[in-house]
Amino acid sequence: MPLEPKNLPVHEVRGALIEAVRMHGRVLVQAPTGSGKSTQIPQIALDEGLAADGEIVVLQPRRLAARMLARRVASERGVPLGGEVGYQVRLESRVSAETRIRFVTEGILLRRMVSDPSLRGVGMVIFDEFHERHLHGDITLGRALQLQRASRPDLRIVVMSATLQVSGLSGYLAPCAQVVSQGRTFPVRVRYVEKPLDFEKSPVWDVAAEAAAALAAEIPDGDVLVFMPGAYEIARTCEALRHRLGARDFDVLPLHGELTTAEQDRAVDESGRRKVIVATNVAETSLTIPGVRAVVDSGLARMARFDPNRGIDTLLIEKISQASAEQRAGRAGRTAPGVCVRLWTEREHGNRASAETPEVKRMDLAEVVLTLKAAGVVDVAGFPWLDAPDPKALLRAETLLADLGALDGRSLEITSAGRRMLRFPLHPRYARMLVEAGERGCVAEAAAIAAITQGRPLLVRNVDRRIEEARERTFGEERVSDLFLALDGWRYAERTGFSVEECRRVGVHVQAARQVRSLAEQFVRIAREGGIDAAPLGEQRGEREALVRCVLAGFADHVAKRLDRGTLRCELVHGRRGMLARDSVVQDAALFVAGEVSEIGGRSGEVTTLLGLCTRVDAALLEEVFPGSVREEHTAELDPVAKRVSARRRVVFRDLVLEDREAGEATSDAAVRILLREVKEGRLAIERWDETVELWMARVNLLARLFPEFEIAPISEDDRWVILEQVVHGARTLREVRERDPWPTLRGWLSPEQLAALDRLLPERMEMANGRKARVTYAKDGTATLSARIQELYGVDRNVVIAQGRLPVRIEVLAPNQRPIQVTDDLSRFWKETYPEIKHALSRRYPRHEWR
Ligand code: ADP
Ligand code: MG
């Protein structure tokens, strides 16, 4: 027998809970599923005045759960739904001015924090099912904690979890009180299958139906709960079950978010008859279905995960973790001992992940990042995350938002377009499309296009000539967008009543076409909720040109340019490369935006990025939709073939070069800059800038040091580049630079008087006492060396004086073959002591020379 609400286990900790909330304002409640957390704690809070006269907002991970919990709580209190107790989910709400307990989902609360940063009127926020680690739960909790610390110390925060496995949570919430209830559960026997099952061979719904029918026959009373990943598998399971069970003893009832509310209620409500309920993981911990004694677990769930191909989250069927399986099994032990059949082997169970990855680690963050920015959190990496997301995922989100014009490209702060996008609870890509469509009066078409890009492929790919001709006859020969062709294809499918034959004739996938409408209708409803006037779907109002702008707005991160005419190779913004799909209608567009960017693995392991669902655009359009995004740059560049610097004119969209043309002669400043860089990096040299230049500069610097009275500026390392720049000035080609004469510029460094002083005081050749001339070199360290052959030195016995004696001079005595024999700074001693010793040997070696 189901328990009376007041006998539910959480009421045993009622006193502790009330005290914890009053004392600490922050409480972590842990109690197993079915204890009464979701239905009882909001009521306790209301009845005990824990939220003062404020509202109690309960954040739920799932819409279905929010609605059903509200309904249950309203009925327990005997009040109408939407009065004291209500719910608010995307596109649906039942609330009023009287509402005191409000069940909400997803971004509802986070958005409310944007429009009302201090959450006026809210006294308590309850984070339910926190163990599921939904993205919005994580982020909203972070914001609520910030708010409580900053300006709302009276705001009460309750975090509820069905398991103790949320690591780091109590530290994150500290200081916080903990209230734990053991709940009451009965043992559940878990059975595994013997051998691994292959759902490719026998579909999971058949296997599950078989197992459920067997269990139904086996257990004496109670209901059976079957877990399936999604609506489709649930429908198939129900079908298979009805075959097996007949309608005699059991009602077969589906439970998932896409059913009508009446159908959903039927799965939970007591009918007096036994039931087999086939549900998604909404029945795992969010909803308790009373009376379940047996569980069949497919072990699968649809999970949202970022899909890099489409740049949004995709639902993929994945294997659930051990923790999830544990919870699912637990559903059989609520009212009496139960049994759970797992459709996988025990051995495989051991290999499964112990717990699910939190959404923040696997989902696209663009929407929540935008909301955080709107709430004034500019540094999203610095946000107090319970589990910080991958920095790459944050960067990806910010880059996308900047691409969509929602954030300022530099400061990464939210823009006015970004704020307008927030009105639509959608992925920012689609929110941006709706903003544009609203302004251009083509919401219905944009909604259909959004649905087409999000759903399964609508057009048959790479069709033959016959279908191509049929398409041309039916839809015209317009070559603007693959999306328009798809839009026409969808309308055609609807017009023909989804005739398989007609659709095949023009290459349209009927199933995909069928799915477009419901998705598109959702977009239209969201647009209307956001205050945009939208025509009914299917009605054609806006111009196609307006629609091109919407597509561009939503896919601005996929702007691509053909690299050449001969191939399909393209370059995209942010330096990515890709290939235009061979069957795209925009074959001759130089610039387009892709609605689909997918990575295709080739046979030899290489990956190609394929650009599909393309729409032709041009630079003027880019600038119109994203003002300031297209700029003209005038630059100069070294042409490696012509070996000259020429001017270039570039048109750039963000970081994608749209046009790059030679534009005549480069300015001399630009040419100098580029040519000097070549010199600096050692790829280009002025031939006459040789050792003599270096020596000359060393002399100048020496003169400057020894004779400050001449007021010579020494040539620094920087000055060398100033001189070089002057030498190169006016040149455009590498050859001109090579052949430049540096000397006029070098000499120009000094005045004529200074130049004369240089030659006089630090001569390169000087006359010695015997009338002969000898070479003098000045090393960079400032020593002077006079070099002369022995014979030239005959008759010189006093030391040589240079720079008026302000510089010591060394004499390098050379043999007749110019080889140094001796370096001395005292010539008379050389003649006296060294010369006699070497003379003999030298004269023998060089007998033809004079030897005094
Ligand atoms: P928890 O949040 O701790 O999992 P709930 O508050 O959701 O627990 O549910 C507590 C109990 O209330 C369930 O075990 C069930 O008996 C009952 N209950 C909850 N929702 C319904 C409903 N829609 N119909 C009937 N009984 C319900
Ligand atoms: Mg609950």
mmCIF file with all atom_site columns, N, CA and C in Angstrom, residues 173-219:
data_model
loop_
_atom_site.group_PDB
_atom_site.id
_atom_site.type_symbol
_atom_site.label_atom_id
_atom_site.label_alt_id
_atom_site.label_comp_id
_atom_site.label_asym_id
_atom_site.label_entity_id
_atom_site.label_seq_id
_atom_site.pdbx_PDB_ins_code
_atom_site.Cartn_x
_atom_site.Cartn_y
_atom_site.Cartn_z
_atom_site.occupancy
_atom_site.B_iso_or_equiv
_atom_site.pdbx_formal_charge
_atom_site.auth_seq_id
_atom_site.auth_comp_id
_atom_site.auth_asym_id
_atom_site.auth_atom_id
_atom_site.pdbx_PDB_model_num
ATOM 1   N N  . LEU A 1 173 ? 29.102 23.643  -0.666  1.00 0.00 ? 173 LEU A N  1
ATOM 2   C CA . LEU A 1 173 ? 28.002 24.369  -0.029  1.00 0.00 ? 173 LEU A CA 1
ATOM 3   C C  . LEU A 1 173 ? 28.393 24.957  1.327   1.00 0.00 ? 173 LEU A C  1
ATOM 4   N N  . ALA A 1 174 ? 29.541 24.544  1.849   1.00 0.00 ? 174 ALA A N  1
ATOM 5   C CA . ALA A 1 174 ? 29.919 24.902  3.217   1.00 0.00 ? 174 ALA A CA 1
ATOM 6   C C  . ALA A 1 174 ? 29.892 26.417  3.406   1.00 0.00 ? 174 ALA A C  1
ATOM 7   N N  . PRO A 1 175 ? 29.490 26.916  4.549   1.00 0.00 ? 175 PRO A N  1
ATOM 8   C CA . PRO A 1 175 ? 28.956 26.129  5.661   1.00 0.00 ? 175 PRO A CA 1
ATOM 9   C C  . PRO A 1 175 ? 27.501 25.754  5.393   1.00 0.00 ? 175 PRO A C  1
ATOM 10  N N  . CYS A 1 176 ? 27.216 24.472  5.550   1.00 0.00 ? 176 CYS A N  1
ATOM 11  C CA . CYS A 1 176 ? 25.834 24.074  5.335   1.00 0.00 ? 176 CYS A CA 1
ATOM 12  C C  . CYS A 1 176 ? 25.474 22.904  6.236   1.00 0.00 ? 176 CYS A C  1
ATOM 13  N N  . ALA A 1 177 ? 24.193 22.821  6.560   1.00 0.00 ? 177 ALA A N  1
ATOM 14  C CA . ALA A 1 177 ? 23.739 21.715  7.404   1.00 0.00 ? 177 ALA A CA 1
ATOM 15  C C  . ALA A 1 177 ? 23.367 20.541  6.512   1.00 0.00 ? 177 ALA A C  1
ATOM 16  N N  . GLN A 1 178 ? 23.494 19.335  7.057   1.00 0.00 ? 178 GLN A N  1
ATOM 17  C CA . GLN A 1 178 ? 23.104 18.158  6.282   1.00 0.00 ? 178 GLN A CA 1
ATOM 18  C C  . GLN A 1 178 ? 21.990 17.429  7.000   1.00 0.00 ? 178 GLN A C  1
ATOM 19  N N  . VAL A 1 179 ? 21.007 17.043  6.228   1.00 0.00 ? 179 VAL A N  1
ATOM 20  C CA . VAL A 1 179 ? 19.920 16.263  6.792   1.00 0.00 ? 179 VAL A CA 1
ATOM 21  C C  . VAL A 1 179 ? 19.829 14.974  5.978   1.00 0.00 ? 179 VAL A C  1
ATOM 22  N N  . VAL A 1 180 ? 19.956 13.857  6.671   1.00 0.00 ? 180 VAL A N  1
ATOM 23  C CA . VAL A 1 180 ? 19.964 12.587  5.964   1.00 0.00 ? 180 VAL A CA 1
ATOM 24  C C  . VAL A 1 180 ? 18.809 11.728  6.449   1.00 0.00 ? 180 VAL A C  1
ATOM 25  N N  . SER A 1 181 ? 18.095 11.137  5.482   1.00 0.00 ? 181 SER A N  1
ATOM 26  C CA . SER A 1 181 ? 17.056 10.185  5.855   1.00 0.00 ? 181 SER A CA 1
ATOM 27  C C  . SER A 1 181 ? 17.359 8.878   5.137   1.00 0.00 ? 181 SER A C  1
ATOM 28  N N  . GLN A 1 182 ? 17.302 7.797   5.893   1.00 0.00 ? 182 GLN A N  1
ATOM 29  C CA . GLN A 1 182 ? 17.629 6.512   5.271   1.00 0.00 ? 182 GLN A CA 1
ATOM 30  C C  . GLN A 1 182 ? 16.505 6.028   4.364   1.00 0.00 ? 182 GLN A C  1
ATOM 31  N N  . GLY A 1 183 ? 15.325 6.540   4.616   1.00 0.00 ? 183 GLY A N  1
ATOM 32  C CA . GLY A 1 183 ? 14.185 6.083   3.824   1.00 0.00 ? 183 GLY A CA 1
ATOM 33  C C  . GLY A 1 183 ? 13.852 4.648   4.182   1.00 0.00 ? 183 GLY A C  1
ATOM 34  N N  . ARG A 1 184 ? 12.936 4.100   3.443   1.00 0.00 ? 184 ARG A N  1
ATOM 35  C CA . ARG A 1 184 ? 12.585 2.695   3.668   1.00 0.00 ? 184 ARG A CA 1
ATOM 36  C C  . ARG A 1 184 ? 12.596 2.007   2.324   1.00 0.00 ? 184 ARG A C  1
ATOM 37  N N  . THR A 1 185 ? 13.448 1.024   2.197   1.00 0.00 ? 185 THR A N  1
ATOM 38  C CA . THR A 1 185 ? 13.421 0.294   0.935   1.00 0.00 ? 185 THR A CA 1
ATOM 39  C C  . THR A 1 185 ? 13.444 -1.187  1.224   1.00 0.00 ? 185 THR A C  1
ATOM 40  N N  . PHE A 1 186 ? 12.955 -1.898  0.271   1.00 0.00 ? 186 PHE A N  1
ATOM 41  C CA . PHE A 1 186 ? 12.938 -3.355  0.382   1.00 0.00 ? 186 PHE A CA 1
ATOM 42  C C  . PHE A 1 186 ? 13.994 -3.921  -0.544  1.00 0.00 ? 186 PHE A C  1
ATOM 43  N N  . PRO A 1 187 ? 14.477 -5.126  -0.213  1.00 0.00 ? 187 PRO A N  1
ATOM 44  C CA . PRO A 1 187 ? 15.525 -5.698  -1.070  1.00 0.00 ? 187 PRO A CA 1
ATOM 45  C C  . PRO A 1 187 ? 15.021 -5.951  -2.500  1.00 0.00 ? 187 PRO A C  1
ATOM 46  N N  . VAL A 1 188 ? 15.922 -5.771  -3.449  1.00 0.00 ? 188 VAL A N  1
ATOM 47  C CA . VAL A 1 188 ? 15.591 -6.042  -4.859  1.00 0.00 ? 188 VAL A CA 1
ATOM 48  C C  . VAL A 1 188 ? 16.603 -7.058  -5.370  1.00 0.00 ? 188 VAL A C  1
ATOM 49  N N  . ARG A 1 189 ? 16.088 -8.138  -5.888  1.00 0.00 ? 189 ARG A N  1
ATOM 50  C CA . ARG A 1 189 ? 16.966 -9.143  -6.488  1.00 0.00 ? 189 ARG A CA 1
ATOM 51  C C  . ARG A 1 189 ? 17.311 -8.699  -7.900  1.00 0.00 ? 189 ARG A C  1
ATOM 52  N N  . VAL A 1 190 ? 18.592 -8.664  -8.206  1.00 0.00 ? 190 VAL A N  1
ATOM 53  C CA . VAL A 1 190 ? 19.000 -8.231  -9.548  1.00 0.00 ? 190 VAL A CA 1
ATOM 54  C C  . VAL A 1 190 ? 19.395 -9.454  -10.362 1.00 0.00 ? 190 VAL A C  1
ATOM 55  N N  . ARG A 1 191 ? 18.836 -9.567  -11.557 1.00 0.00 ? 191 ARG A N  1
ATOM 56  C CA . ARG A 1 191 ? 19.212 -10.665 -12.459 1.00 0.00 ? 191 ARG A CA 1
ATOM 57  C C  . ARG A 1 191 ? 19.832 -10.076 -13.715 1.00 0.00 ? 191 ARG A C  1
ATOM 58  N N  . TYR A 1 192 ? 20.917 -10.718 -14.128 1.00 0.00 ? 192 TYR A N  1
ATOM 59  C CA . TYR A 1 192 ? 21.554 -10.299 -15.382 1.00 0.00 ? 192 TYR A CA 1
ATOM 60  C C  . TYR A 1 192 ? 21.230 -11.316 -16.459 1.00 0.00 ? 192 TYR A C  1
ATOM 61  N N  . VAL A 1 193 ? 21.436 -10.950 -17.697 1.00 0.00 ? 193 VAL A N  1
ATOM 62  C CA . VAL A 1 193 ? 21.307 -11.962 -18.748 1.00 0.00 ? 193 VAL A CA 1
ATOM 63  C C  . VAL A 1 193 ? 22.590 -12.799 -18.756 1.00 0.00 ? 193 VAL A C  1
ATOM 64  N N  . GLU A 1 194 ? 22.487 -14.002 -19.278 1.00 0.00 ? 194 GLU A N  1
ATOM 65  C CA . GLU A 1 194 ? 23.618 -14.937 -19.242 1.00 0.00 ? 194 GLU A CA 1
ATOM 66  C C  . GLU A 1 194 ? 24.679 -14.563 -20.262 1.00 0.00 ? 194 GLU A C  1
ATOM 67  N N  . LYS A 1 195 ? 24.190 -14.311 -21.477 1.00 0.00 ? 195 LYS A N  1
ATOM 68  C CA . LYS A 1 195 ? 25.133 -14.021 -22.566 1.00 0.00 ? 195 LYS A CA 1
ATOM 69  C C  . LYS A 1 195 ? 24.881 -12.610 -23.085 1.00 0.00 ? 195 LYS A C  1
ATOM 70  N N  . PRO A 1 196 ? 25.942 -11.946 -23.566 1.00 0.00 ? 196 PRO A N  1
ATOM 71  C CA . PRO A 1 196 ? 25.754 -10.579 -24.073 1.00 0.00 ? 196 PRO A CA 1
ATOM 72  C C  . PRO A 1 196 ? 24.698 -10.563 -25.176 1.00 0.00 ? 196 PRO A C  1
ATOM 73  N N  . LEU A 1 197 ? 23.847 -9.543  -25.172 1.00 0.00 ? 197 LEU A N  1
ATOM 74  C CA . LEU A 1 197 ? 22.797 -9.432  -26.178 1.00 0.00 ? 197 LEU A CA 1
ATOM 75  C C  . LEU A 1 197 ? 23.264 -8.527  -27.304 1.00 0.00 ? 197 LEU A C  1
ATOM 76  N N  . ASP A 1 198 ? 22.796 -8.813  -28.488 1.00 0.00 ? 198 ASP A N  1
ATOM 77  C CA . ASP A 1 198 ? 23.119 -7.963  -29.630 1.00 0.00 ? 198 ASP A CA 1
ATOM 78  C C  . ASP A 1 198 ? 21.831 -7.305  -30.111 1.00 0.00 ? 198 ASP A C  1
ATOM 79  N N  . PHE A 1 199 ? 21.657 -6.040  -29.736 1.00 0.00 ? 199 PHE A N  1
ATOM 80  C CA . PHE A 1 199 ? 20.409 -5.350  -30.069 1.00 0.00 ? 199 PHE A CA 1
ATOM 81  C C  . PHE A 1 199 ? 20.297 -5.031  -31.562 1.00 0.00 ? 199 PHE A C  1
ATOM 82  N N  . GLU A 1 200 ? 21.393 -5.221  -32.286 1.00 0.00 ? 200 GLU A N  1
ATOM 83  C CA . GLU A 1 200 ? 21.317 -5.079  -33.736 1.00 0.00 ? 200 GLU A CA 1
ATOM 84  C C  . GLU A 1 200 ? 20.519 -6.250  -34.306 1.00 0.00 ? 200 GLU A C  1
ATOM 85  N N  . LYS A 1 201 ? 20.726 -7.413  -33.683 1.00 0.00 ? 201 LYS A N  1
ATOM 86  C CA . LYS A 1 201 ? 20.067 -8.620  -34.189 1.00 0.00 ? 201 LYS A CA 1
ATOM 87  C C  . LYS A 1 201 ? 18.647 -8.723  -33.688 1.00 0.00 ? 201 LYS A C  1
ATOM 88  N N  . SER A 1 202 ? 18.500 -8.726  -32.354 1.00 0.00 ? 202 SER A N  1
ATOM 89  C CA . SER A 1 202 ? 17.126 -8.699  -31.843 1.00 0.00 ? 202 SER A CA 1
ATOM 90  C C  . SER A 1 202 ? 16.959 -7.376  -31.108 1.00 0.00 ? 202 SER A C  1
ATOM 91  N N  . PRO A 1 203 ? 16.066 -6.538  -31.630 1.00 0.00 ? 203 PRO A N  1
ATOM 92  C CA . PRO A 1 203 ? 15.927 -5.179  -31.106 1.00 0.00 ? 203 PRO A CA 1
ATOM 93  C C  . PRO A 1 203 ? 15.645 -5.166  -29.616 1.00 0.00 ? 203 PRO A C  1
ATOM 94  N N  . VAL A 1 204 ? 16.144 -4.112  -28.987 1.00 0.00 ? 204 VAL A N  1
ATOM 95  C CA . VAL A 1 204 ? 16.053 -4.013  -27.534 1.00 0.00 ? 204 VAL A CA 1
ATOM 96  C C  . VAL A 1 204 ? 14.595 -4.059  -27.068 1.00 0.00 ? 204 VAL A C  1
ATOM 97  N N  . TRP A 1 205 ? 13.651 -3.499  -27.896 1.00 0.00 ? 205 TRP A N  1
ATOM 98  C CA . TRP A 1 205 ? 12.245 -3.507  -27.453 1.00 0.00 ? 205 TRP A CA 1
ATOM 99  C C  . TRP A 1 205 ? 11.661 -4.909  -27.413 1.00 0.00 ? 205 TRP A C  1
ATOM 100 N N  . ASP A 1 206 ? 12.113 -5.772  -28.345 1.00 0.00 ? 206 ASP A N  1
ATOM 101 C CA . ASP A 1 206 ? 11.623 -7.152  -28.323 1.00 0.00 ? 206 ASP A CA 1
ATOM 102 C C  . ASP A 1 206 ? 12.134 -7.888  -27.097 1.00 0.00 ? 206 ASP A C  1
ATOM 103 N N  . VAL A 1 207 ? 13.434 -7.714  -26.848 1.00 0.00 ? 207 VAL A N  1
ATOM 104 C CA . VAL A 1 207 ? 14.039 -8.389  -25.700 1.00 0.00 ? 207 VAL A CA 1
ATOM 105 C C  . VAL A 1 207 ? 13.372 -7.915  -24.413 1.00 0.00 ? 207 VAL A C  1
ATOM 106 N N  . ALA A 1 208 ? 13.186 -6.595  -24.320 1.00 0.00 ? 208 ALA A N  1
ATOM 107 C CA . ALA A 1 208 ? 12.623 -6.030  -23.096 1.00 0.00 ? 208 ALA A CA 1
ATOM 108 C C  . ALA A 1 208 ? 11.173 -6.471  -22.907 1.00 0.00 ? 208 ALA A C  1
ATOM 109 N N  . ALA A 1 209 ? 10.414 -6.501  -24.006 1.00 0.00 ? 209 ALA A N  1
ATOM 110 C CA . ALA A 1 209 ? 9.011  -6.898  -23.910 1.00 0.00 ? 209 ALA A CA 1
ATOM 111 C C  . ALA A 1 209 ? 8.908  -8.345  -23.436 1.00 0.00 ? 209 ALA A C  1
ATOM 112 N N  . GLU A 1 210 ? 9.796  -9.143  -23.973 1.00 0.00 ? 210 GLU A N  1
ATOM 113 C CA . GLU A 1 210 ? 9.849  -10.553 -23.576 1.00 0.00 ? 210 GLU A CA 1
ATOM 114 C C  . GLU A 1 210 ? 10.088 -10.683 -22.066 1.00 0.00 ? 210 GLU A C  1
ATOM 115 N N  . ALA A 1 211 ? 11.110 -9.959  -21.614 1.00 0.00 ? 211 ALA A N  1
ATOM 116 C CA . ALA A 1 211 ? 11.470 -10.027 -20.196 1.00 0.00 ? 211 ALA A CA 1
ATOM 117 C C  . ALA A 1 211 ? 10.342 -9.489  -19.323 1.00 0.00 ? 211 ALA A C  1
ATOM 118 N N  . ALA A 1 212 ? 9.716  -8.388  -19.772 1.00 0.00 ? 212 ALA A N  1
ATOM 119 C CA . ALA A 1 212 ? 8.663  -7.767  -18.965 1.00 0.00 ? 212 ALA A CA 1
ATOM 120 C C  . ALA A 1 212 ? 7.440  -8.682  -18.874 1.00 0.00 ? 212 ALA A C  1
ATOM 121 N N  . ALA A 1 213 ? 7.120  -9.332  -20.005 1.00 0.00 ? 213 ALA A N  1
ATOM 122 C CA . ALA A 1 213 ? 5.969  -10.236 -20.003 1.00 0.00 ? 213 ALA A CA 1
ATOM 123 C C  . ALA A 1 213 ? 6.223  -11.409 -19.056 1.00 0.00 ? 213 ALA A C  1
ATOM 124 N N  . ALA A 1 214 ? 7.461  -11.902 -19.079 1.00 0.00 ? 214 ALA A N  1
ATOM 125 C CA . ALA A 1 214 ? 7.800  -13.022 -18.201 1.00 0.00 ? 214 ALA A CA 1
ATOM 126 C C  . ALA A 1 214 ? 7.695  -12.601 -16.738 1.00 0.00 ? 214 ALA A C  1
ATOM 127 N N  . LEU A 1 215 ? 8.193  -11.391 -16.429 1.00 0.00 ? 215 LEU A N  1
ATOM 128 C CA . LEU A 1 215 ? 8.132  -10.897 -15.052 1.00 0.00 ? 215 LEU A CA 1
ATOM 129 C C  . LEU A 1 215 ? 6.699  -10.684 -14.604 1.00 0.00 ? 215 LEU A C  1
ATOM 130 N N  . ALA A 1 216 ? 5.887  -10.160 -15.515 1.00 0.00 ? 216 ALA A N  1
ATOM 131 C CA . ALA A 1 216 ? 4.486  -9.899  -15.177 1.00 0.00 ? 216 ALA A CA 1
ATOM 132 C C  . ALA A 1 216 ? 3.798  -11.191 -14.763 1.00 0.00 ? 216 ALA A C  1
ATOM 133 N N  . ALA A 1 217 ? 4.169  -12.265 -15.457 1.00 0.00 ? 217 ALA A N  1
ATOM 134 C CA . ALA A 1 217 ? 3.564  -13.560 -15.121 1.00 0.00 ? 217 ALA A CA 1
ATOM 135 C C  . ALA A 1 217 ? 4.137  -14.094 -13.816 1.00 0.00 ? 217 ALA A C  1
ATOM 136 N N  . GLU A 1 218 ? 5.368  -13.706 -13.531 1.00 0.00 ? 218 GLU A N  1
ATOM 137 C CA . GLU A 1 218 ? 6.076  -14.279 -12.388 1.00 0.00 ? 218 GLU A CA 1
ATOM 138 C C  . GLU A 1 218 ? 5.666  -13.642 -11.058 1.00 0.00 ? 218 GLU A C  1
ATOM 139 N N  . ILE A 1 219 ? 5.540  -12.319 -11.012 1.00 0.00 ? 219 ILE A N  1
ATOM 140 C CA . ILE A 1 219 ? 5.247  -11.680 -9.734  1.00 0.00 ? 219 ILE A CA 1
ATOM 141 C C  . ILE A 1 219 ? 3.755  -11.753 -9.423  1.00 0.00 ? 219 ILE A C  1
#
